[in-house]
Short mmCIF file of C-alpha atoms in Angstrom, two decimals:
data_model
loop_
_atom_site.label_atom_id
_atom_site.label_comp_id
_atom_site.label_asym_id
_atom_site.label_seq_id
_atom_site.Cartn_x
_atom_site.Cartn_y
_atom_site.Cartn_z
CA MET I 535 -0.10 -0.11 0.11
CA PRO I 536 1.51 3.18 -1.21
CA ASP I 537 2.38 5.95 1.64
CA LEU I 538 0.81 8.67 -0.52
CA LEU I 539 -1.35 8.86 -3.37
CA VAL I 540 -1.15 12.03 -5.34
CA ALA I 541 -3.51 13.33 -8.07
CA TYR I 542 -1.97 15.20 -11.12
CA ARG I 543 -1.63 18.92 -11.20
CA ASP I 544 -1.46 21.36 -13.63
CA LEU I 545 0.66 24.22 -13.42
CA GLY I 546 -0.69 26.54 -15.83
CA LEU I 547 1.54 24.46 -18.48
CA GLY I 548 -1.88 23.49 -20.26
CA GLU I 549 -2.22 19.81 -18.91
CA LEU I 550 -2.25 17.44 -15.69
CA ARG I 551 1.31 15.99 -15.22
CA PRO I 552 2.50 14.11 -12.05
CA ILE I 553 4.01 17.16 -9.78
CA LEU I 554 5.02 16.61 -6.65
CA ILE I 555 5.83 19.68 -3.89
CA LEU I 556 8.67 19.59 -1.76
CA HIS I 557 9.50 21.66 1.15
CA VAL I 558 13.28 22.42 0.31
CA THR I 559 15.87 23.90 2.95
CA GLY I 560 18.98 25.45 1.49
CA PRO I 561 22.39 25.34 2.72
CA GLY I 562 22.17 28.90 3.72
CA GLY I 563 18.96 28.03 5.88
CA ALA I 564 16.31 29.68 3.12
CA GLU I 565 13.37 27.32 2.77
CA GLY I 566 9.99 27.24 0.82
CA ASP I 567 7.87 24.70 -1.04
CA ILE I 568 8.92 24.04 -4.89
CA ALA I 569 6.62 22.10 -7.54
CA GLY I 570 8.18 19.84 -9.44
CA LEU I 571 7.67 17.33 -12.07
CA ILE I 572 8.47 13.82 -11.31
CA ASP I 573 11.08 12.60 -14.06
CA SER I 574 12.24 9.07 -14.11
CA GLY I 575 14.62 10.25 -17.10
CA ALA I 576 16.40 12.88 -14.84
CA ASP I 577 19.51 11.24 -13.17
CA GLY I 578 18.71 13.69 -10.00
CA THR I 579 17.14 16.80 -9.15
CA VAL I 580 17.51 19.65 -11.52
CA LEU I 581 16.01 23.40 -10.92
CA PRO I 582 15.97 26.41 -12.63
CA ALA I 583 19.02 28.09 -12.22
CA GLY I 584 17.22 31.22 -10.68
CA TYR I 585 16.63 28.88 -7.71
CA ALA I 586 20.64 28.80 -6.72
CA PRO I 587 21.04 32.21 -5.17
CA LEU I 588 17.52 31.96 -3.55
CA MET I 589 18.48 28.84 -1.78
CA GLY I 590 21.61 30.38 -0.42
CA TYR I 591 24.19 28.59 -2.99
CA THR I 592 26.93 30.77 -3.81
CA PRO I 593 29.40 30.55 -6.70
CA ALA I 594 31.74 28.86 -4.43
CA ASP I 595 28.70 26.19 -3.55
CA ILE I 596 28.54 25.24 -7.43
CA ALA I 597 30.67 23.02 -9.79
CA ALA I 598 30.05 23.39 -13.79
CA HIS I 599 29.62 20.38 -16.14
CA GLN I 600 28.60 19.37 -19.51
CA GLY I 601 25.48 17.28 -19.23
CA ALA I 602 22.91 15.86 -21.45
CA GLY I 603 19.18 17.41 -21.67
CA VAL I 604 16.38 16.57 -23.82
CA GLY I 605 17.68 19.31 -26.13
CA GLY I 606 21.20 17.82 -26.15
CA SER I 607 24.53 19.13 -24.39
CA VAL I 608 23.68 21.57 -21.76
CA THR I 609 25.88 23.38 -18.79
CA MET I 610 24.76 22.08 -15.59
CA HIS I 611 25.70 23.57 -12.24
CA GLN I 612 25.90 21.01 -10.04
CA ALA I 613 25.61 21.97 -6.04
CA THR I 614 28.40 21.04 -4.33
CA ARG I 615 26.40 20.95 -0.80
CA PRO I 616 23.23 19.21 -0.50
CA SER I 617 19.93 20.96 0.66
CA LYS I 618 17.20 19.16 2.75
CA ALA I 619 13.78 18.22 1.45
CA PHE I 620 10.80 16.72 2.63
CA ILE I 621 7.20 16.19 1.31
CA PRO I 622 4.91 18.30 3.39
CA GLU I 623 2.35 15.16 3.68
CA MET I 624 5.09 13.34 5.21
CA PRO I 625 7.17 15.61 7.40
CA GLY I 626 9.20 12.91 9.10
CA LEU I 627 11.38 11.85 6.26
CA VAL I 628 13.96 14.28 5.72
CA PHE I 629 15.96 13.53 2.96
CA GLU I 630 19.00 15.54 1.06
CA LEU I 631 18.87 16.51 -2.45
CA ASN I 632 21.91 17.54 -4.48
CA PRO I 633 20.53 19.63 -6.92
CA CYS I 634 21.97 20.84 -10.59
CA PHE I 635 20.56 24.16 -11.60
CA VAL I 636 20.33 24.69 -15.46
CA GLN I 637 19.67 28.04 -17.06
CA GLY I 638 16.41 27.80 -19.34
CA CYS I 639 14.87 24.92 -17.20
CA GLN I 640 11.12 25.57 -16.74
CA ILE I 641 10.31 23.64 -14.10
CA ALA I 642 11.83 22.02 -11.20
CA LEU I 643 12.54 18.01 -12.04
CA TRP I 644 12.77 15.18 -9.18
CA GLY I 645 14.96 12.43 -10.28
CA ARG I 646 16.42 9.23 -9.63
CA LYS I 647 19.42 10.24 -7.48
CA ASP I 648 17.41 12.01 -4.76
CA LEU I 649 13.80 11.52 -4.47
CA MET I 650 13.76 7.98 -5.91
CA GLN I 651 16.57 6.74 -3.57
CA HIS I 652 13.94 7.40 -1.05
CA PHE I 653 10.71 6.55 -2.44
CA ASP I 654 9.37 3.65 -5.05
CA VAL I 655 7.25 5.68 -7.58
CA ASN I 656 4.33 4.48 -9.52
CA ILE I 657 2.74 6.66 -12.23
CA MET I 658 -0.45 5.66 -13.11
CA GLU I 659 -1.11 7.86 -16.40
CA ARG I 660 -4.73 6.62 -16.93
CA ARG I 661 -5.96 7.77 -13.41
CA LYS I 662 -3.74 10.62 -13.72
CA GLN I 663 -2.44 9.84 -10.32
CA PHE I 664 0.93 8.69 -8.93
CA SER I 665 1.68 7.01 -5.84
CA LEU I 666 5.02 7.13 -3.56
CA THR I 667 6.05 4.29 -1.11
CA GLN I 668 8.97 4.99 1.42
CA VAL I 669 11.83 2.42 0.83
#
């Protein structure tokens, strides 16, 4: 039985998608909720570049490297210090995020190395729902 069942959401993109809200605390203590797309194709958490300073990351906390995205090669700015996150409906499980910040990224992506290390994810496209089961 899943720990959490979530209906797809529309964030103004014109369609319902598997969107999960995480409460994130950056290394400097800044915190807030971030809505992101559950993405099994993303290696880890990918955030729009503008989130880095809002979360308290400085240039010294970020290492640039080339990565691959849907559109081809992209410069990714990998955080060298983790942030903390939890699902608001499940505040007892706090886990680390090691985000990459990408210029031009439109929406947060929750990928395999962060969220999916702590939860099994079941996408039920026909029902427009997803479930999370703590592992």
